[in-house]
Amino acid sequence: MTEPRVFNPLDKLNLGNSIVDALLEAPIIPLGEIKEFNGAGIYAIYYSGSYAAYAPLSERNRTRAVHPIYVGKAIPKGGRKGSIKDASIESNALAARLREHAESIRAVKSLNIADFTCRHLVVDDIWISLGETLLIHRFEPLWNQVVDGFGNHDPGSGRYNGKRPVWDELHPGRAWAAKCQAAKQERAEVLGATKKYMDRFKK
Protein backbone atom coordinates (compact mmCIF):
# COMPACT_ATOMS: atom_id res chain seq x y z
CA MET A 1 0.00 0.00 0.00
CA THR A 2 1.38 3.39 -1.03
CA GLU A 3 1.92 5.85 1.77
CA PRO A 4 0.08 9.17 1.22
CA ARG A 5 2.20 12.23 0.60
CA VAL A 6 2.11 14.44 3.65
CA PHE A 7 1.86 18.14 2.86
CA ASN A 8 4.30 20.28 4.81
CA PRO A 9 3.46 23.99 4.54
CA LEU A 10 6.90 24.85 5.89
CA ASP A 11 8.76 22.89 3.24
CA LYS A 12 11.19 25.19 1.40
CA LEU A 13 9.51 24.59 -1.96
CA ASN A 14 6.05 25.32 -0.58
CA LEU A 15 7.28 28.49 1.08
CA GLY A 16 8.92 29.55 -2.16
CA ASN A 17 5.79 28.91 -4.19
CA SER A 18 3.79 31.02 -1.76
CA ILE A 19 6.12 33.93 -2.56
CA VAL A 20 5.63 33.41 -6.30
CA ASP A 21 1.85 33.23 -5.88
CA ALA A 22 1.89 36.47 -3.87
CA LEU A 23 3.82 38.21 -6.65
CA LEU A 24 1.33 37.02 -9.27
CA GLU A 25 -1.49 38.57 -7.24
CA ALA A 26 0.27 41.95 -7.11
CA PRO A 27 -1.08 44.84 -9.22
CA ILE A 28 0.11 45.24 -12.80
CA ILE A 29 1.74 48.63 -13.35
CA PRO A 30 3.50 50.33 -16.29
CA LEU A 31 7.24 49.68 -16.18
CA GLY A 32 7.93 53.23 -17.28
CA GLU A 33 6.05 54.74 -14.34
CA ILE A 34 7.84 53.23 -11.34
CA LYS A 35 7.74 55.58 -8.38
CA GLU A 36 10.19 55.56 -5.48
CA PHE A 37 9.42 53.05 -2.75
CA ASN A 38 11.34 51.14 -0.11
CA GLY A 39 12.04 47.45 -0.32
CA ALA A 40 13.96 44.72 -2.08
CA GLY A 41 12.41 41.61 -3.58
CA ILE A 42 11.29 40.02 -6.83
CA TYR A 43 9.54 41.17 -9.97
CA ALA A 44 8.11 40.06 -13.31
CA ILE A 45 8.13 42.12 -16.53
CA TYR A 46 5.54 41.59 -19.28
CA TYR A 47 5.55 42.57 -22.96
CA SER A 48 2.56 43.22 -25.21
CA GLY A 49 4.05 45.25 -28.08
CA SER A 50 4.51 44.87 -31.84
CA TYR A 51 8.04 43.45 -32.11
CA ALA A 52 7.48 40.75 -34.72
CA ALA A 53 9.65 38.04 -33.18
CA TYR A 54 7.70 38.29 -29.92
CA ALA A 55 4.21 38.26 -31.47
CA PRO A 56 2.90 35.01 -29.89
CA LEU A 57 4.00 36.08 -26.41
CA SER A 58 2.73 39.61 -26.91
CA GLU A 59 -0.67 38.35 -28.03
CA ARG A 60 -0.95 36.22 -24.91
CA ASN A 61 -0.28 39.24 -22.70
CA ARG A 62 -2.44 41.73 -24.59
CA THR A 63 -5.61 41.24 -22.58
CA ARG A 64 -3.94 40.50 -19.27
CA ALA A 65 -0.32 40.05 -18.26
CA VAL A 66 0.06 36.29 -17.78
CA HIS A 67 3.51 35.25 -19.07
CA PRO A 68 6.56 37.37 -18.20
CA ILE A 69 9.28 38.07 -20.72
CA TYR A 70 11.73 38.53 -17.83
CA VAL A 71 11.83 37.97 -14.08
CA GLY A 72 14.42 39.03 -11.59
CA LYS A 73 15.40 39.98 -8.09
CA ALA A 74 16.73 43.03 -6.32
CA ILE A 75 18.81 42.29 -3.24
CA PRO A 76 19.52 44.92 -0.57
CA LYS A 77 23.08 46.24 -0.69
CA GLY A 78 25.34 44.71 1.89
CA GLY A 79 23.09 41.73 2.54
CA ARG A 80 22.31 40.83 6.12
CA LYS A 81 25.81 41.34 7.58
CA GLY A 82 25.06 38.98 10.44
CA SER A 83 21.88 40.77 11.48
CA ILE A 84 18.57 39.02 12.05
CA LYS A 85 16.74 42.21 11.03
CA ASP A 86 15.21 42.11 7.55
CA ALA A 87 17.41 44.34 5.40
CA SER A 88 14.84 44.44 2.60
CA ILE A 89 12.67 47.21 3.99
CA GLU A 90 15.64 49.54 4.46
CA SER A 91 16.56 49.39 0.79
CA ASN A 92 15.21 50.95 -2.40
CA ALA A 93 16.80 48.18 -4.48
CA LEU A 94 13.56 47.00 -6.11
CA ALA A 95 12.48 50.40 -7.41
CA ALA A 96 16.03 51.16 -8.58
CA ARG A 97 16.31 47.86 -10.45
CA LEU A 98 13.00 48.32 -12.25
CA ARG A 99 13.96 51.85 -13.25
CA GLU A 100 17.26 50.53 -14.56
CA HIS A 101 15.38 48.05 -16.74
CA ALA A 102 13.13 50.82 -18.00
CA GLU A 103 16.20 52.82 -19.06
CA SER A 104 17.59 49.81 -20.96
CA ILE A 105 14.35 49.60 -22.94
CA ARG A 106 14.24 53.33 -23.59
CA ALA A 107 17.77 53.13 -25.02
CA VAL A 108 16.74 50.91 -27.94
CA LYS A 109 14.63 51.72 -31.00
CA SER A 110 13.10 48.26 -31.48
CA LEU A 111 11.10 48.37 -28.24
CA ASN A 112 8.67 50.85 -26.70
CA ILE A 113 8.54 51.32 -22.93
CA ALA A 114 4.76 51.84 -23.20
CA ASP A 115 4.43 48.15 -24.14
CA PHE A 116 5.91 46.91 -20.86
CA THR A 117 4.17 46.31 -17.55
CA CYS A 118 5.38 44.68 -14.37
CA ARG A 119 4.52 43.23 -11.00
CA HIS A 120 6.79 43.54 -7.99
CA LEU A 121 6.80 42.21 -4.46
CA VAL A 122 8.85 43.32 -1.46
CA VAL A 123 10.14 40.13 0.16
CA ASP A 124 12.03 39.30 3.35
CA ASP A 125 15.64 39.22 2.17
CA ILE A 126 16.29 35.56 3.03
CA TRP A 127 13.58 34.45 0.55
CA ILE A 128 14.42 36.68 -2.43
CA SER A 129 16.74 34.31 -4.29
CA LEU A 130 14.42 31.34 -3.81
CA GLY A 131 11.50 33.36 -5.17
CA GLU A 132 13.46 34.32 -8.30
CA THR A 133 14.59 30.73 -8.88
CA LEU A 134 11.04 29.40 -8.72
CA LEU A 135 9.75 32.16 -11.02
CA ILE A 136 12.32 31.20 -13.64
CA HIS A 137 11.47 27.52 -13.21
CA ARG A 138 7.73 28.13 -13.55
CA PHE A 139 7.75 30.46 -16.56
CA GLU A 140 11.11 29.96 -18.29
CA PRO A 141 10.97 33.61 -19.45
CA LEU A 142 12.44 34.42 -22.86
CA TRP A 143 14.92 37.01 -21.63
CA ASN A 144 16.10 34.71 -18.83
CA GLN A 145 16.39 31.51 -20.85
CA VAL A 146 17.02 32.38 -24.52
CA VAL A 147 17.77 36.05 -25.14
CA ASP A 148 19.95 36.56 -22.11
CA GLY A 149 21.77 39.67 -20.96
CA PHE A 150 18.91 42.14 -20.48
CA GLY A 151 19.82 42.51 -16.81
CA ASN A 152 23.53 43.04 -17.42
CA HIS A 153 25.24 46.21 -16.21
CA ASP A 154 27.82 48.44 -17.84
CA PRO A 155 31.11 46.67 -16.98
CA GLY A 156 32.88 50.02 -16.75
CA SER A 157 35.85 51.65 -18.41
CA GLY A 158 38.61 49.27 -19.42
CA ARG A 159 36.38 46.19 -19.12
CA TYR A 160 34.77 46.11 -22.53
CA ASN A 161 36.80 43.13 -23.72
CA GLY A 162 33.96 40.83 -22.66
CA LYS A 163 31.28 39.64 -25.06
CA ARG A 164 28.24 41.77 -25.79
CA PRO A 165 25.03 40.36 -24.28
CA VAL A 166 22.87 38.36 -26.66
CA TRP A 167 19.94 40.65 -25.80
CA ASP A 168 21.80 43.54 -27.43
CA GLU A 169 22.11 41.59 -30.68
CA LEU A 170 18.33 41.78 -31.04
CA HIS A 171 17.94 45.18 -29.42
CA PRO A 172 21.00 47.37 -30.09
CA GLY A 173 21.07 50.78 -28.50
CA ARG A 174 22.70 50.52 -25.08
CA ALA A 175 25.85 52.60 -25.49
CA TRP A 176 28.00 50.44 -23.21
CA ALA A 177 27.04 47.22 -25.04
CA ALA A 178 28.23 48.65 -28.36
CA LYS A 179 31.73 48.90 -26.86
CA CYS A 180 31.89 45.20 -26.04
CA GLN A 181 33.19 42.39 -28.23
CA ALA A 182 30.91 40.42 -30.55
CA ALA A 183 28.20 38.39 -28.80
CA LYS A 184 28.44 34.60 -28.56
CA GLN A 185 25.51 34.30 -30.98
CA GLU A 186 24.76 36.21 -34.15
CA ARG A 187 21.42 37.94 -34.64
CA ALA A 188 20.07 35.27 -37.01
CA GLU A 189 20.86 32.53 -34.51
CA VAL A 190 19.15 34.45 -31.70
CA LEU A 191 16.05 34.98 -33.85
CA GLY A 192 15.98 31.27 -34.65
CA ALA A 193 16.10 30.33 -30.98
CA THR A 194 13.41 32.91 -30.24
CA LYS A 195 11.13 31.47 -32.92
CA LYS A 196 11.55 28.00 -31.45
CA TYR A 197 10.70 29.37 -27.99
CA MET A 198 7.58 31.07 -29.33
CA ASP A 199 6.24 27.80 -30.72
CA ARG A 200 5.04 26.91 -27.20
CA PHE A 201 2.40 29.64 -27.41
CA LYS A 202 0.96 28.35 -30.67
CA LYS A 203 -0.14 25.00 -29.26
One Martini backbone bead per residue (centre of mass of N, CA, C, O) as a GRO file, in nm:
protein
  203
    1MET     BB    1   0.095   0.038   0.024
    2THR     BB    2   0.066   0.366  -0.033
    3GLU     BB    3   0.191   0.642   0.088
    4PRO     BB    4   0.097   0.937   0.175
    5ARG     BB    5   0.134   1.259   0.108
    6VAL     BB    6   0.278   1.502   0.312
    7PHE     BB    7   0.195   1.815   0.389
    8ASN     BB    8   0.436   2.093   0.405
    9PRO     BB    9   0.421   2.433   0.459
   10LEU     BB   10   0.751   2.450   0.545
   11ASP     BB   11   0.854   2.389   0.293
   12LYS     BB   12   1.060   2.538   0.078
   13LEU     BB   13   0.885   2.512  -0.178
   14ASN     BB   14   0.619   2.617  -0.053
   15LEU     BB   15   0.727   2.890   0.030
   16GLY     BB   16   0.817   2.981  -0.250
   17ASN     BB   17   0.536   2.959  -0.390
   18SER     BB   18   0.402   3.177  -0.213
   19ILE     BB   19   0.568   3.408  -0.332
   20VAL     BB   20   0.484   3.380  -0.624
   21ASP     BB   21   0.177   3.409  -0.578
   22ALA     BB   22   0.196   3.695  -0.459
   23LEU     BB   23   0.306   3.832  -0.709
   24LEU     BB   24   0.063   3.743  -0.907
   25GLU     BB   25  -0.134   3.939  -0.719
   26ALA     BB   26  -0.015   4.181  -0.808
   27PRO     BB   27  -0.008   4.465  -0.949
   28ILE     BB   28  -0.031   4.618  -1.260
   29ILE     BB   29   0.239   4.811  -1.403
   30PRO     BB   30   0.412   5.046  -1.546
   31LEU     BB   31   0.746   5.050  -1.608
   32GLY     BB   32   0.765   5.375  -1.673
   33GLU     BB   33   0.610   5.434  -1.358
   34ILE     BB   34   0.818   5.420  -1.132
   35LYS     BB   35   0.821   5.468  -0.802
   36GLU     BB   36   0.924   5.542  -0.505
   37PHE     BB   37   1.044   5.272  -0.290
   38ASN     BB   38   1.062   5.044  -0.043
   39GLY     BB   39   1.261   4.767  -0.116
   40ALA     BB   40   1.303   4.426  -0.171
   41GLY     BB   41   1.299   4.162  -0.442
   42ILE     BB   42   1.055   4.079  -0.682
   43TYR     BB   43   0.993   4.030  -1.047
   44ALA     BB   44   0.776   4.106  -1.338
   45ILE     BB   45   0.791   4.119  -1.699
   46TYR     BB   46   0.584   4.255  -1.962
   47TYR     BB   47   0.474   4.191  -2.308
   48SER     BB   48   0.260   4.390  -2.576
   49GLY     BB   49   0.385   4.434  -2.854
   50SER     BB   50   0.524   4.463  -3.213
   51TYR     BB   51   0.741   4.263  -3.206
   52ALA     BB   52   0.759   4.009  -3.419
   53ALA     BB   53   0.918   3.780  -3.253
   54TYR     BB   54   0.688   3.831  -3.000
   55ALA     BB   55   0.386   3.783  -3.082
   56PRO     BB   56   0.278   3.538  -2.913
   57LEU     BB   57   0.336   3.668  -2.637
   58SER     BB   58   0.191   3.937  -2.675
   59GLU     BB   59  -0.092   3.819  -2.721
   60ARG     BB   60  -0.116   3.687  -2.438
   61ASN     BB   61  -0.076   3.988  -2.288
   62ARG     BB   62  -0.296   4.192  -2.394
   63THR     BB   63  -0.528   4.150  -2.182
   64ARG     BB   64  -0.324   3.990  -1.978
   65ALA     BB   65  -0.076   3.943  -1.759
   66VAL     BB   66   0.085   3.600  -1.775
   67HIS     BB   67   0.378   3.618  -1.937
   68PRO     BB   68   0.692   3.663  -1.885
   69ILE     BB   69   0.998   3.796  -2.022
   70TYR     BB   70   1.091   3.875  -1.719
   71VAL     BB   71   1.289   3.795  -1.428
   72GLY     BB   72   1.368   3.910  -1.083
   73LYS     BB   73   1.605   4.067  -0.859
   74ALA     BB   74   1.644   4.261  -0.542
   75ILE     BB   75   1.916   4.326  -0.342
   76PRO     BB   76   2.036   4.431  -0.066
   77LYS     BB   77   2.282   4.611   0.032
   78GLY     BB   78   2.505   4.400   0.217
   79GLY     BB   79   2.295   4.245   0.328
   80ARG     BB   80   2.292   4.117   0.658
   81LYS     BB   81   2.553   4.118   0.838
   82GLY     BB   82   2.443   3.923   1.087
   83SER     BB   83   2.150   4.003   1.083
   84ILE     BB   84   1.799   3.955   1.176
   85LYS     BB   85   1.724   4.187   1.016
   86ASP     BB   86   1.540   4.311   0.766
   87ALA     BB   87   1.690   4.463   0.481
   88SER     BB   88   1.469   4.529   0.270
   89ILE     BB   89   1.315   4.789   0.397
   90GLU     BB   90   1.601   4.968   0.373
   91SER     BB   91   1.551   4.957   0.064
   92ASN     BB   92   1.557   5.057  -0.309
   93ALA     BB   93   1.622   4.818  -0.511
   94LEU     BB   94   1.359   4.763  -0.672
   95ALA     BB   95   1.311   5.039  -0.801
   96ALA     BB   96   1.595   5.067  -0.929
   97ARG     BB   97   1.583   4.815  -1.112
   98LEU     BB   98   1.331   4.892  -1.279
   99ARG     BB   99   1.451   5.157  -1.387
  100GLU     BB  100   1.688   5.029  -1.531
  101HIS     BB  101   1.516   4.868  -1.730
  102ALA     BB  102   1.373   5.108  -1.858
  103GLU     BB  103   1.636   5.233  -1.976
  104SER     BB  104   1.708   5.001  -2.165
  105ILE     BB  105   1.452   5.031  -2.340
  106ARG     BB  106   1.485   5.337  -2.417
  107ALA     BB  107   1.767   5.284  -2.579
  108VAL     BB  108   1.584   5.146  -2.788
  109LYS     BB  109   1.405   5.112  -3.106
  110SER     BB  110   1.250   4.815  -3.094
  111LEU     BB  111   1.127   4.942  -2.827
  112ASN     BB  112   0.846   5.013  -2.597
  113ILE     BB  113   0.771   5.116  -2.284
  114ALA     BB  114   0.450   5.105  -2.319
  115ASP     BB  115   0.468   4.766  -2.353
  116PHE     BB  116   0.534   4.764  -2.037
  117THR     BB  117   0.498   4.558  -1.753
  118CYS     BB  118   0.449   4.500  -1.388
  119ARG     BB  119   0.559   4.313  -1.104
  120HIS     BB  120   0.590   4.351  -0.739
  121LEU     BB  121   0.783   4.225  -0.440
  122VAL     BB  122   0.827   4.249  -0.114
  123VAL     BB  123   1.097   4.069   0.051
  124ASP     BB  124   1.240   3.883   0.249
  125ASP     BB  125   1.576   3.841   0.205
  126ILE     BB  126   1.590   3.515   0.241
  127TRP     BB  127   1.366   3.475  -0.022
  128ILE     BB  128   1.451   3.598  -0.295
  129SER     BB  129   1.611   3.377  -0.453
  130LEU     BB  130   1.390   3.164  -0.446
  131GLY     BB  131   1.176   3.321  -0.598
  132GLU     BB  132   1.333   3.352  -0.863
  133THR     BB  133   1.384   3.053  -0.925
  134LEU     BB  134   1.075   2.975  -0.944
  135LEU     BB  135   1.001   3.167  -1.171
  136ILE     BB  136   1.186   3.048  -1.384
  137HIS     BB  137   1.074   2.758  -1.368
  138ARG     BB  138   0.774   2.826  -1.440
  139PHE     BB  139   0.828   3.027  -1.716
  140GLU     BB  140   1.078   3.056  -1.887
  141PRO     BB  141   1.190   3.325  -1.977
  142LEU     BB  142   1.321   3.460  -2.251
  143TRP     BB  143   1.537   3.666  -2.104
  144ASN     BB  144   1.655   3.416  -1.931
  145GLN     BB  145   1.687   3.161  -2.154
  146VAL     BB  146   1.764   3.302  -2.450
  147VAL     BB  147   1.774   3.634  -2.423
  148ASP     BB  148   2.041   3.723  -2.280
  149GLY     BB  149   2.135   4.035  -2.082
  150PHE     BB  150   1.933   4.252  -1.982
  151GLY     BB  151   2.061   4.268  -1.670
  152ASN     BB  152   2.306   4.399  -1.747
  153HIS     BB  153   2.596   4.581  -1.690
  154ASP     BB  154   2.818   4.813  -1.691
  155PRO     BB  155   3.157   4.729  -1.669
  156GLY     BB  156   3.339   4.955  -1.755
  157SER     BB  157   3.623   5.091  -1.780
  158GLY     BB  158   3.836   4.851  -1.935
  159ARG     BB  159   3.577   4.607  -1.971
  160TYR     BB  160   3.514   4.557  -2.305
  161ASN     BB  161   3.629   4.248  -2.367
  162GLY     BB  162   3.366   4.141  -2.350
  163LYS     BB  163   3.074   4.014  -2.430
  164ARG     BB  164   2.796   4.075  -2.579
  165PRO     BB  165   2.486   4.064  -2.527
  166VAL     BB  166   2.233   3.902  -2.679
  167TRP     BB  167   2.012   4.118  -2.647
  168ASP     BB  168   2.182   4.335  -2.823
  169GLU     BB  169   2.136   4.193  -3.098
  170LEU     BB  170   1.824   4.263  -3.105
  171HIS     BB  171   1.875   4.545  -2.907
  172PRO     BB  172   2.015   4.799  -3.003
  173GLY     BB  173   2.157   5.098  -2.786
  174ARG     BB  174   2.349   5.038  -2.574
  175ALA     BB  175   2.638   5.194  -2.535
  176TRP     BB  176   2.811   4.981  -2.378
  177ALA     BB  177   2.758   4.733  -2.570
  178ALA     BB  178   2.906   4.852  -2.826
  179LYS     BB  179   3.201   4.812  -2.680
  180CYS     BB  180   3.186   4.527  -2.710
  181GLN     BB  181   3.214   4.227  -2.803
  182ALA     BB  182   3.108   3.987  -2.967
  183ALA     BB  183   2.870   3.780  -2.955
  184LYS     BB  184   2.798   3.435  -2.921
  185GLN     BB  185   2.557   3.535  -3.106
  186GLU     BB  186   2.385   3.580  -3.376
  187ARG     BB  187   2.101   3.719  -3.479
  188ALA     BB  188   1.987   3.473  -3.636
  189GLU     BB  189   2.017   3.273  -3.400
  190VAL     BB  190   1.835   3.422  -3.200
  191LEU     BB  191   1.578   3.417  -3.375
  192GLY     BB  192   1.559   3.109  -3.390
  193ALA     BB  193   1.529   3.060  -3.083
  194THR     BB  194   1.278   3.237  -3.051
  195LYS     BB  195   1.090   3.082  -3.238
  196LYS     BB  196   1.100   2.818  -3.080
  197TYR     BB  197   0.984   2.936  -2.819
  198MET     BB  198   0.707   3.043  -2.946
  199ASP     BB  199   0.570   2.765  -3.009
  200ARG     BB  200   0.427   2.726  -2.725
  201PHE     BB  201   0.188   2.948  -2.804
  202LYS     BB  202   0.053   2.764  -3.053
  203LYS     BB  203  -0.090   2.513  -2.893
   0.00000   0.00000   0.00000
